[in-house]
Coordinates of C-alpha atoms and ligand atoms in Angstrom, one line a residue:
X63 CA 16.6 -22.8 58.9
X64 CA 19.0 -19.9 59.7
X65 CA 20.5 -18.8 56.3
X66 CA 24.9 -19.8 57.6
X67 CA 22.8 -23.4 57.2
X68 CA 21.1 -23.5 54.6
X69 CA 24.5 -22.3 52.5
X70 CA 26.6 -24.9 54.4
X71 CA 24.2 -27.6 53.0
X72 CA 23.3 -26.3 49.5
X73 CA 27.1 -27.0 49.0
X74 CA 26.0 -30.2 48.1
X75 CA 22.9 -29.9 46.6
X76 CA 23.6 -26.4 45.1
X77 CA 20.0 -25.2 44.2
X78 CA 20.1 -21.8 45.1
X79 CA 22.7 -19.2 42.9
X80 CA 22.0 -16.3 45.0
X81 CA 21.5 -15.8 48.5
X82 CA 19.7 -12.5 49.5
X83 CA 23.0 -11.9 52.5
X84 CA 22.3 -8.3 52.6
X85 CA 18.3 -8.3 52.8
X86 CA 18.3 -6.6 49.6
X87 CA 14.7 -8.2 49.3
X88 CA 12.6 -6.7 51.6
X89 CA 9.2 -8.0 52.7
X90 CA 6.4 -6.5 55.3
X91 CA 6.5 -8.0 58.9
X92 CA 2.9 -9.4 58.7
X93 CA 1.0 -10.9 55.9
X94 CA -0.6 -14.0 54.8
X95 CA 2.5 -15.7 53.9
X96 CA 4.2 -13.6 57.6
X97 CA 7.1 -16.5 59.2
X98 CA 7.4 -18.7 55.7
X99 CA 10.4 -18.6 53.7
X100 CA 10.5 -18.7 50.4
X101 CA 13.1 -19.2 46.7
X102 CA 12.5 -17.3 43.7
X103 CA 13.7 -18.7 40.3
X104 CA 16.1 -16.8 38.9
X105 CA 14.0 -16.2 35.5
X106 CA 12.3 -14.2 37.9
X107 CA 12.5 -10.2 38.5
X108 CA 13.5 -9.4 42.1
X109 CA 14.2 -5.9 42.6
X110 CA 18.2 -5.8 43.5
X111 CA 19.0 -9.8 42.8
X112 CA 20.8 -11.1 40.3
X113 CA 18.5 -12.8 37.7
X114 CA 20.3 -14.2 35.9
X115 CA 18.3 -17.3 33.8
X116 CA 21.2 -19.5 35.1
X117 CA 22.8 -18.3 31.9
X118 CA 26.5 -16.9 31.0
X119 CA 23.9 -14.6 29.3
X120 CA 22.6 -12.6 32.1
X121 CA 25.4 -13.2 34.4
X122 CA 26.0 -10.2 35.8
X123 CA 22.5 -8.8 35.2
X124 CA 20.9 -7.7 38.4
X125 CA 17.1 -7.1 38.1
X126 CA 15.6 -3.7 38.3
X127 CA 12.2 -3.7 39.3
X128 CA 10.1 -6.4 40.9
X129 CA 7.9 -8.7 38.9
X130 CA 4.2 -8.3 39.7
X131 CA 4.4 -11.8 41.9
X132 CA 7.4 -10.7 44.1
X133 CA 6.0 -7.1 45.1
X134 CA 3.0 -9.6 46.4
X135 CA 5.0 -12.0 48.0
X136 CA 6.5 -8.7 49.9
X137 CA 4.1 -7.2 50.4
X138 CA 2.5 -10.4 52.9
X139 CA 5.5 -11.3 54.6
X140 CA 7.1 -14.1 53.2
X141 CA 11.3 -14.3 53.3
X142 CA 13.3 -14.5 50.2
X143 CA 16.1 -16.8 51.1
X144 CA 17.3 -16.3 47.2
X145 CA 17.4 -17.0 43.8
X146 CA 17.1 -20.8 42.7
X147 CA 19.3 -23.0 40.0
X148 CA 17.4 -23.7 36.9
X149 CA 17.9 -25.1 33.1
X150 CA 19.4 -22.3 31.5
X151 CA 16.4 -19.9 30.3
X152 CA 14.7 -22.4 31.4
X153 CA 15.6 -24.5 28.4
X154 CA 15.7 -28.4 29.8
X155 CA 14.2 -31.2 32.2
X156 CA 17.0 -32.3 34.2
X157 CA 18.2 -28.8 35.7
X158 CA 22.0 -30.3 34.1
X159 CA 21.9 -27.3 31.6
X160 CA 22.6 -24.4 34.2
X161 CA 25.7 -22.5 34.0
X162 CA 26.0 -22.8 37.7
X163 CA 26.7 -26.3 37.6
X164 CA 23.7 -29.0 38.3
X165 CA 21.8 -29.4 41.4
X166 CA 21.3 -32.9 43.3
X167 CA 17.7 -34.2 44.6
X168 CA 17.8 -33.8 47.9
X169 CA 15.0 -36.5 48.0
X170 CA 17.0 -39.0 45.7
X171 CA 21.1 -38.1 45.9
X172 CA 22.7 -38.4 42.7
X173 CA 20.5 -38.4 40.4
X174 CA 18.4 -35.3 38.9
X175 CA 15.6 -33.4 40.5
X176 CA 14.2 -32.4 37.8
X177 CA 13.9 -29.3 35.7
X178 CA 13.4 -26.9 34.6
X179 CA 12.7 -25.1 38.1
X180 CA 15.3 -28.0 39.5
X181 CA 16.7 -25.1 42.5
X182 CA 13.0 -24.4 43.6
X183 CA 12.2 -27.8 43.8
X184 CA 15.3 -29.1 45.6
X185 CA 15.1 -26.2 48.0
X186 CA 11.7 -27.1 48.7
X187 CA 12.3 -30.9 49.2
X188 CA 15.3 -30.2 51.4
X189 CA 13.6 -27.6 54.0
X190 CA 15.7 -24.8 52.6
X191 CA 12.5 -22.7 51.9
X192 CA 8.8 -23.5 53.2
X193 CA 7.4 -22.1 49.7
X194 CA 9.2 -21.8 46.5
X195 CA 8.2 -20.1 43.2
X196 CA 8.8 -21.9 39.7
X197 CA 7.8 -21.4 36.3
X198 CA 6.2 -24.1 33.8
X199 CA 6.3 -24.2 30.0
X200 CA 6.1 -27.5 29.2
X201 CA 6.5 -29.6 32.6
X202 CA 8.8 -27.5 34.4
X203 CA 7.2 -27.2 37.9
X204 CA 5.5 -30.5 37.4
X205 CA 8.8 -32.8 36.2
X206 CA 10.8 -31.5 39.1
X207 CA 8.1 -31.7 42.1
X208 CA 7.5 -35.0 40.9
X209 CA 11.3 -36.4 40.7
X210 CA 12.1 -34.7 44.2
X211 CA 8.5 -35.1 46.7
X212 CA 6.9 -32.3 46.6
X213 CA 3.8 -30.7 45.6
X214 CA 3.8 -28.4 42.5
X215 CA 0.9 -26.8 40.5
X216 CA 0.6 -24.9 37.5
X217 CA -2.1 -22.4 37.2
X218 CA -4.5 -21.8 34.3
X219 CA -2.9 -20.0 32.0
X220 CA -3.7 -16.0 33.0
X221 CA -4.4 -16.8 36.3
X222 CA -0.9 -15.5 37.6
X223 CA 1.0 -12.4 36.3
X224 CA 3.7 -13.0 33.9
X225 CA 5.3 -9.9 34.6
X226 CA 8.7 -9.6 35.3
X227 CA 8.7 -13.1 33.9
X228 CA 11.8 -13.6 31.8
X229 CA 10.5 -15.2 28.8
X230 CA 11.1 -19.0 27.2
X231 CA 7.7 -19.2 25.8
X232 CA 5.3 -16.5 26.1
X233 CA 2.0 -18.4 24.7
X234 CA 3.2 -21.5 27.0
X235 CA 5.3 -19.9 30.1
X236 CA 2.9 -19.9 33.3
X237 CA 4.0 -18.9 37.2
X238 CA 3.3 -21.3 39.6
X239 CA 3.6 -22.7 43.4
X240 CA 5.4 -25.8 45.3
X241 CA 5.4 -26.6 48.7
X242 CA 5.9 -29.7 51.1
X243 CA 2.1 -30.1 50.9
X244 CA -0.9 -28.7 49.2
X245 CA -2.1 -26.4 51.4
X246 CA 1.3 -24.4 51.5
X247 CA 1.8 -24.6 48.1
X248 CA -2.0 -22.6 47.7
X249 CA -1.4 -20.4 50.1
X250 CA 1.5 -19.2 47.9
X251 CA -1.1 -19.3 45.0
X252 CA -3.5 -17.5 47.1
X253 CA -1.4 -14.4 46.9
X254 CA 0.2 -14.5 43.5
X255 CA -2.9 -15.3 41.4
X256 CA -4.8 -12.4 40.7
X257 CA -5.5 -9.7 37.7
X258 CA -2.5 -7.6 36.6
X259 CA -3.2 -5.1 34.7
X260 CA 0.7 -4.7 33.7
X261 CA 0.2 -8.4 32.1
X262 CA -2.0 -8.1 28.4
X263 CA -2.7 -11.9 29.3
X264 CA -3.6 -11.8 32.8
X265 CA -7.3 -12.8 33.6
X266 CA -9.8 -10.8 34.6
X267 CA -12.0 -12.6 37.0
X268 CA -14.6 -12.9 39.9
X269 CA -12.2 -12.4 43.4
X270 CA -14.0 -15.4 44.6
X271 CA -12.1 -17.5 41.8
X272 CA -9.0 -16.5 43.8
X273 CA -9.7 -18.1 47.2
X274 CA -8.5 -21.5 46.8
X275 CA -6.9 -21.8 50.6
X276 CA -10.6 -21.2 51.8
X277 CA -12.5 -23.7 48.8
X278 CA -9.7 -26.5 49.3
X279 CA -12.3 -29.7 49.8
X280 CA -10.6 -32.6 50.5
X281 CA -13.7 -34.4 49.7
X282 CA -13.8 -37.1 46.7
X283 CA -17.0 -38.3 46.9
X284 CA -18.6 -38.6 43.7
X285 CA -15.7 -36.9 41.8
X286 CA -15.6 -38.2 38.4
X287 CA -11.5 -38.8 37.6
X288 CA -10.5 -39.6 34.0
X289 CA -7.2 -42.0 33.1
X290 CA -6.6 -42.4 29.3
X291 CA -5.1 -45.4 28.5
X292 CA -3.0 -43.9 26.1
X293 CA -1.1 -42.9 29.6
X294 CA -0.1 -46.3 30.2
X295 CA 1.2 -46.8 26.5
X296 CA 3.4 -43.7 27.0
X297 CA 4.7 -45.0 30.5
X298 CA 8.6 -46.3 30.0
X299 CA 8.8 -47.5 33.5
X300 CA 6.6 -50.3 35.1
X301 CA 6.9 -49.0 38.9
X302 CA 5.8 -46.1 37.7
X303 CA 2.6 -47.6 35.9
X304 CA 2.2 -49.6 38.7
X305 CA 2.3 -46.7 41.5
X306 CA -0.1 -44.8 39.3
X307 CA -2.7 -47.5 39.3
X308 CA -2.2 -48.2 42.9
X309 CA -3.0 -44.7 43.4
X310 CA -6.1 -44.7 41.0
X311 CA -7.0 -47.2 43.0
X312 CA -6.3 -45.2 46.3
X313 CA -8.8 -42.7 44.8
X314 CA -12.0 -44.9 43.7
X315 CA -11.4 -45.9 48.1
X316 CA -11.9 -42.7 48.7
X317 CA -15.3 -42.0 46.7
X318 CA -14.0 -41.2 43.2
X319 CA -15.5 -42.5 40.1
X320 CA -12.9 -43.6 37.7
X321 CA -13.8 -43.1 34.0
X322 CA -11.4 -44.7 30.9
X323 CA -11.3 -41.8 28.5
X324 CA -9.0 -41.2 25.5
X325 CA -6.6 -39.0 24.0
X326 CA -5.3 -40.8 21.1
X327 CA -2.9 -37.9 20.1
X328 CA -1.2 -37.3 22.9
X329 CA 2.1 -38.6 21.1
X330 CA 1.8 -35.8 18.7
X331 CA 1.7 -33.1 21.5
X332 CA 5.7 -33.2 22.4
X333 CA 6.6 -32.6 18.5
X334 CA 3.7 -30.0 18.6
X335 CA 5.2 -28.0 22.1
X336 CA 8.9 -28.1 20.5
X337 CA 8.2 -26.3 17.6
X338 CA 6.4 -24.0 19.0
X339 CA 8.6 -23.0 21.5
X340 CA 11.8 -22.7 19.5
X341 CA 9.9 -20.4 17.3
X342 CA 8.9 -18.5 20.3
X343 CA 11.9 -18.9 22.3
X344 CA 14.4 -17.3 19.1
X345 CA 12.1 -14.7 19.0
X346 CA 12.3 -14.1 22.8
X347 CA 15.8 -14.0 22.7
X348 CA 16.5 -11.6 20.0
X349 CA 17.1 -8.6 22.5
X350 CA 20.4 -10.8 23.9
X351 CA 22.3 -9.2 21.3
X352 CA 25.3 -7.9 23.9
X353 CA 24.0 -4.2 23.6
X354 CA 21.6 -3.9 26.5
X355 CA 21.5 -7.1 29.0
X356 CA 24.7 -8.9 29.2
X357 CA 26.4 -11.0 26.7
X358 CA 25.2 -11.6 23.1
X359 CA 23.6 -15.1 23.8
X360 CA 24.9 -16.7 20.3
X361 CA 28.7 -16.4 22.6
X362 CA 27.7 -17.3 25.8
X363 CA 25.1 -19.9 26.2
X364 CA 25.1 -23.7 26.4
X365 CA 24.4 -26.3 23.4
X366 CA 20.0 -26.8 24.3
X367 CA 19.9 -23.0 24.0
X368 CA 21.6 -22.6 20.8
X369 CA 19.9 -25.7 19.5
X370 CA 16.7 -24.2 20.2
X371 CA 17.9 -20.6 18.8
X372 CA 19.2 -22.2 16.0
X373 CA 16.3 -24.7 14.9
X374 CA 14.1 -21.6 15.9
X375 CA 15.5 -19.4 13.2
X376 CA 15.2 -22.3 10.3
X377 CA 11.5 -22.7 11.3
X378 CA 11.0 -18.8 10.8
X379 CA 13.4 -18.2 8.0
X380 CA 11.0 -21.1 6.2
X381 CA 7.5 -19.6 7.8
X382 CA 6.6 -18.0 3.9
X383 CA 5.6 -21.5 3.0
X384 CA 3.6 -22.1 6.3
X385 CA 5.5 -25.5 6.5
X386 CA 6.4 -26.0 10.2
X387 CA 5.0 -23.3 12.6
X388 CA 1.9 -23.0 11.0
X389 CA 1.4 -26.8 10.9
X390 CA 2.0 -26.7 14.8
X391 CA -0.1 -24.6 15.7
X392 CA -3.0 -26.2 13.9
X393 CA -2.1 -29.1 15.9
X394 CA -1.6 -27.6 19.2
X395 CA -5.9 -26.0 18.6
X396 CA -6.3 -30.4 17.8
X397 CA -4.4 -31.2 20.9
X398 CA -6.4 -28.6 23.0
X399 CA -9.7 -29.3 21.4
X400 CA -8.9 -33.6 22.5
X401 CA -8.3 -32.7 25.9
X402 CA -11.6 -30.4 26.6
X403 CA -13.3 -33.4 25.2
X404 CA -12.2 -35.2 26.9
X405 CA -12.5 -33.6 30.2
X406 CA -16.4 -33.6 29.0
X407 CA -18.0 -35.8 31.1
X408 CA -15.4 -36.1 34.1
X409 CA -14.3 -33.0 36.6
X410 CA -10.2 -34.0 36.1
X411 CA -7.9 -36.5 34.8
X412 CA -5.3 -38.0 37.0
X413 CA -2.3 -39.8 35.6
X414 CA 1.7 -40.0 35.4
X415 CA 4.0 -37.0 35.9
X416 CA 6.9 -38.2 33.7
X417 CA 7.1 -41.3 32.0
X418 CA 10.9 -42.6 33.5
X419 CA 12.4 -42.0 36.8
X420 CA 15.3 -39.3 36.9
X421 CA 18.4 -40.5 35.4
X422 CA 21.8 -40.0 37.4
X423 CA 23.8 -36.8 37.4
X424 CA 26.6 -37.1 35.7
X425 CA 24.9 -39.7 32.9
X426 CA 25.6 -37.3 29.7
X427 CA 22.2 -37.4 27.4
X428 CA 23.6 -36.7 23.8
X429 CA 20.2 -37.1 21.8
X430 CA 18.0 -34.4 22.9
X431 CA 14.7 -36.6 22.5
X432 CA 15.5 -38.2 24.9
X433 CA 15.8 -35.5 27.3
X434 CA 12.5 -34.4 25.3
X435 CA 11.0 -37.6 26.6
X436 CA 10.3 -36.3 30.3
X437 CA 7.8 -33.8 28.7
X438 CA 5.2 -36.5 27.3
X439 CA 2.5 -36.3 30.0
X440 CA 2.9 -32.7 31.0
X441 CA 2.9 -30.3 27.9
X442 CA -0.9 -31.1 27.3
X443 CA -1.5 -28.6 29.8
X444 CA 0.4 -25.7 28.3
X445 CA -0.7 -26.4 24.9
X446 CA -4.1 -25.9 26.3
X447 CA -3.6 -23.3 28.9
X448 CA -5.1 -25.7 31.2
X449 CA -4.7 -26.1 34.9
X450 CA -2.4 -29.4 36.5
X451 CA -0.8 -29.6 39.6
X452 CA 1.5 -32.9 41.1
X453 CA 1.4 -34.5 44.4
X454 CA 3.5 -37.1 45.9
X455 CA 2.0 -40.5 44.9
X456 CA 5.1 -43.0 46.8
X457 CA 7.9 -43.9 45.9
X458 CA 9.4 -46.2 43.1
X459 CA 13.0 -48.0 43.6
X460 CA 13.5 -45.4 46.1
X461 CA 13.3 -42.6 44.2
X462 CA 9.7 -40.2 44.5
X463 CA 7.2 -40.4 42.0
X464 CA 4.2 -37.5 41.6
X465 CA 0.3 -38.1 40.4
X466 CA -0.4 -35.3 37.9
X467 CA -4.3 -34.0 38.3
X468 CA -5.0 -32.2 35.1
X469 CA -8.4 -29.7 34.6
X470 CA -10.0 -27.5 32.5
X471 CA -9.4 -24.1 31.5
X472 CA -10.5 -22.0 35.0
X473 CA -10.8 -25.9 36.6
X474 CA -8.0 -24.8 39.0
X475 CA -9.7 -25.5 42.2
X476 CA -11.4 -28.4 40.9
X477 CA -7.7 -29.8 40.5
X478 CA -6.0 -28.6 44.1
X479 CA -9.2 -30.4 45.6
X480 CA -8.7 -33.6 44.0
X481 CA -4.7 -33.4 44.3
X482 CA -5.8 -32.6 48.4
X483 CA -8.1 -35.3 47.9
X484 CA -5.3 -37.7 47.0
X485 CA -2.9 -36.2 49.7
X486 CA -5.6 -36.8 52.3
X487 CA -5.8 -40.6 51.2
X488 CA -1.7 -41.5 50.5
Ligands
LIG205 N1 11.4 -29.4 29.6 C1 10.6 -28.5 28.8 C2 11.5 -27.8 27.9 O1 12.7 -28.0 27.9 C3 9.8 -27.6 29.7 C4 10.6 -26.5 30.2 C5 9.7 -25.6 31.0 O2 8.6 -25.9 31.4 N2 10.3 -24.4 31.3 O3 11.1 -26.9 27.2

């Protein structure tokens, strides 16, 4: 889509908050990725463009370097149309929170699409960008892909650079890919997983780990796929428990062996991600103090940021007796333990995205749990620095509705097969 329309239309949907007019971005004429198009988040270093967290913050902050998974993106070819909206710092599930106003779902007007990585998503879902790149902490490729139609996955933790990442939460925060479909969204992940040696965290692994375009297998038979039936405790809405079965269902036709397994304390892993990211996060955001990158973020940031700045200096000021960090992450090495047990005797557990279908923009959520809520089934996988991706499971009163594929630690391709799998059989 020429770039006049694409502005013309995100009028509406506003999920970009730069456009790269000037070509500031520059990328090689041929490459794997050669004749796609693609949106950065704007937590995300490009080399000239505004990054600006979708935060009063960083406003005017222009990034000066490239981050490790945009000088590969150049360097094959795909176009950067821009910089996408977002939750401020990445700080939300509904993409409401941003500075630059909301953005709409182009697959469901007038409600949410999602969030944090709401721009990338939307852009996706609208045909603004063949490929866009997100970030996930707790959901945030996942919610969105799954509130607006498209496919989203969230590497192992390590398996893509973090560099040039603009930090939330630094244990949790992983780079990741959509796309309309699976096989565009890995042949983004072809080319930005990889070892970095500018990351400390980046993985070191065999190059054949990396070829997940060429090891996609759509094949299910014989697959062993795990639902816990605490999933269906945690669902709020019954289309969506119902759509899930159905697709369960949609997998066992297509040679899958479905296995009941448990995580009984799944409940405790939202309380468990929220104190450890506010911890994280007010440490992360000590160097906004107005002196070097913008405006000190204490003046200029919205209410979920300073609640989590705030709540994230109580928990550290009280650290010396060990009463609330501590305690979570104890519970975060329980939570990760549960879920490689129970990944034991299966290859991947399939279940629900998000527990509620996207509420409608403009519907003002005062009590932050319940904006919490959206996280339930997806911040297992950060905890544990495990592998999940989303793909379009149907739709539910209208409004689209993801299957989340979840995998062990270094289980990536195991996961984009089965979520392939499940494409192949919609
Ligand atoms: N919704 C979660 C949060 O607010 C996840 C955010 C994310 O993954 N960046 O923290």
């Amino acid at each position: 889509m020429e770039i006049s329309k694409i502005k013309e239309l995100d009028e509406k949907i506003n999920s970009f908050i730069v456009f790269d007019d000037d070509g500031v971005a520059k990328s090689a004429k041929t490459g794997k990725l050669a004749g796609l198009t693609i949106a950065i988040k704007s937590n995300i270093c490009v080399n000239g463009l505004k990054a600006t967290c979708a935060s009063k913050t960083l406003e005017n902050y222009v990034a000066p370097y490239d981050a490790s998974v945009v000088e590969k993106i150049k360097r094959e070819g795909a176009h950067i149309v821009g910089m996408t909206n977002m939750d401020e710092f990445a700080c939300g599930s509904s993409g409401e929170s941003s500075y630059f106003g909301a953005t709409d779902n182009p697959s469901a007007p007038g409600h949410i699409p999602g969030g944090s990585s709401s721009g990338s998503a939307a852009a996706v879902a609208a045909g603004f960008a063949d490929v866009a790149i997100g970030t996930d902490t707790g959901g945030s490729i996942r919610n969105p892909a799954s509130h607006c139609g498209v496919v989203g996955f969230k590497p192992t933790y390590g398996v893509v650079s973090r560099y040039g990442l603009i930090d939330l939460a630094m244990s949790l925060d992983q780079i990741g890919s959509f796309g309309k479909d699976v096989r565009t969204a890995v042949k983004l992940l072809d080319v930005i997983a990889g070892h970095d040696p500018k990351d400390a965290t980046s993985l070191k692994l065999d190059p054949s780990f990396y070829n997940f375009s060429k090891n996609l297998s759509c094949d299910m038979d014989g697959i062993r796929v795990g639902y816990a039936k605490e999933f269906d405790e945690l669902i709020v809405d019954c289309g969506i428990k119902k759509l899930i079965h159905e697709s369960m269902d949609k997998l066992s036709g297509a040679g899958a062996q479905i296995v009941d397994v448990n995580l009984p304390r799944l409940k405790i892993a939202l309380p468990t991600y929220y104190l450890n990211v506010y911890v994280e996060f007010f440490s992360a955001t000590r160097k906004y103090d107005g002196l070097r990158f913008g405006h000190k973020i204490e003046d200029a940031c919205g209410e979920e940021v300073l609640r989590r700045i705030m709540l994230g200096s109580y928990i550290s000021e009280k650290e010396h007796s060990g009463k609330y960090y501590k305690k979570a992450l104890m519970a975060r090495s329980v939570i990760r333990r549960e879920l490689e047990g129970a990944l034991k005797n299966v290859d991947v557990l399939v279940g629900p995205t998000v527990p509620k279908l996207p509420h409608k923009l403009g519907q003002r959520i005062t009590d932050p749990r319940v904006m919490y809520a959206y996280d339930v089934f997806t911040v297992t996988a950060n905890l544990a620095g495990t592998p999940a991706g989303v793909v379009p499971a149907g739709k539910v009163d209208g409004i689209p509705t993801g299957l989340q594929v979840m995998g062990n630690v270094l289980d990536d391709q195991k996961v984009l097969n089965v979520m392939a799998g499940f494409e192949g059989c919609r």
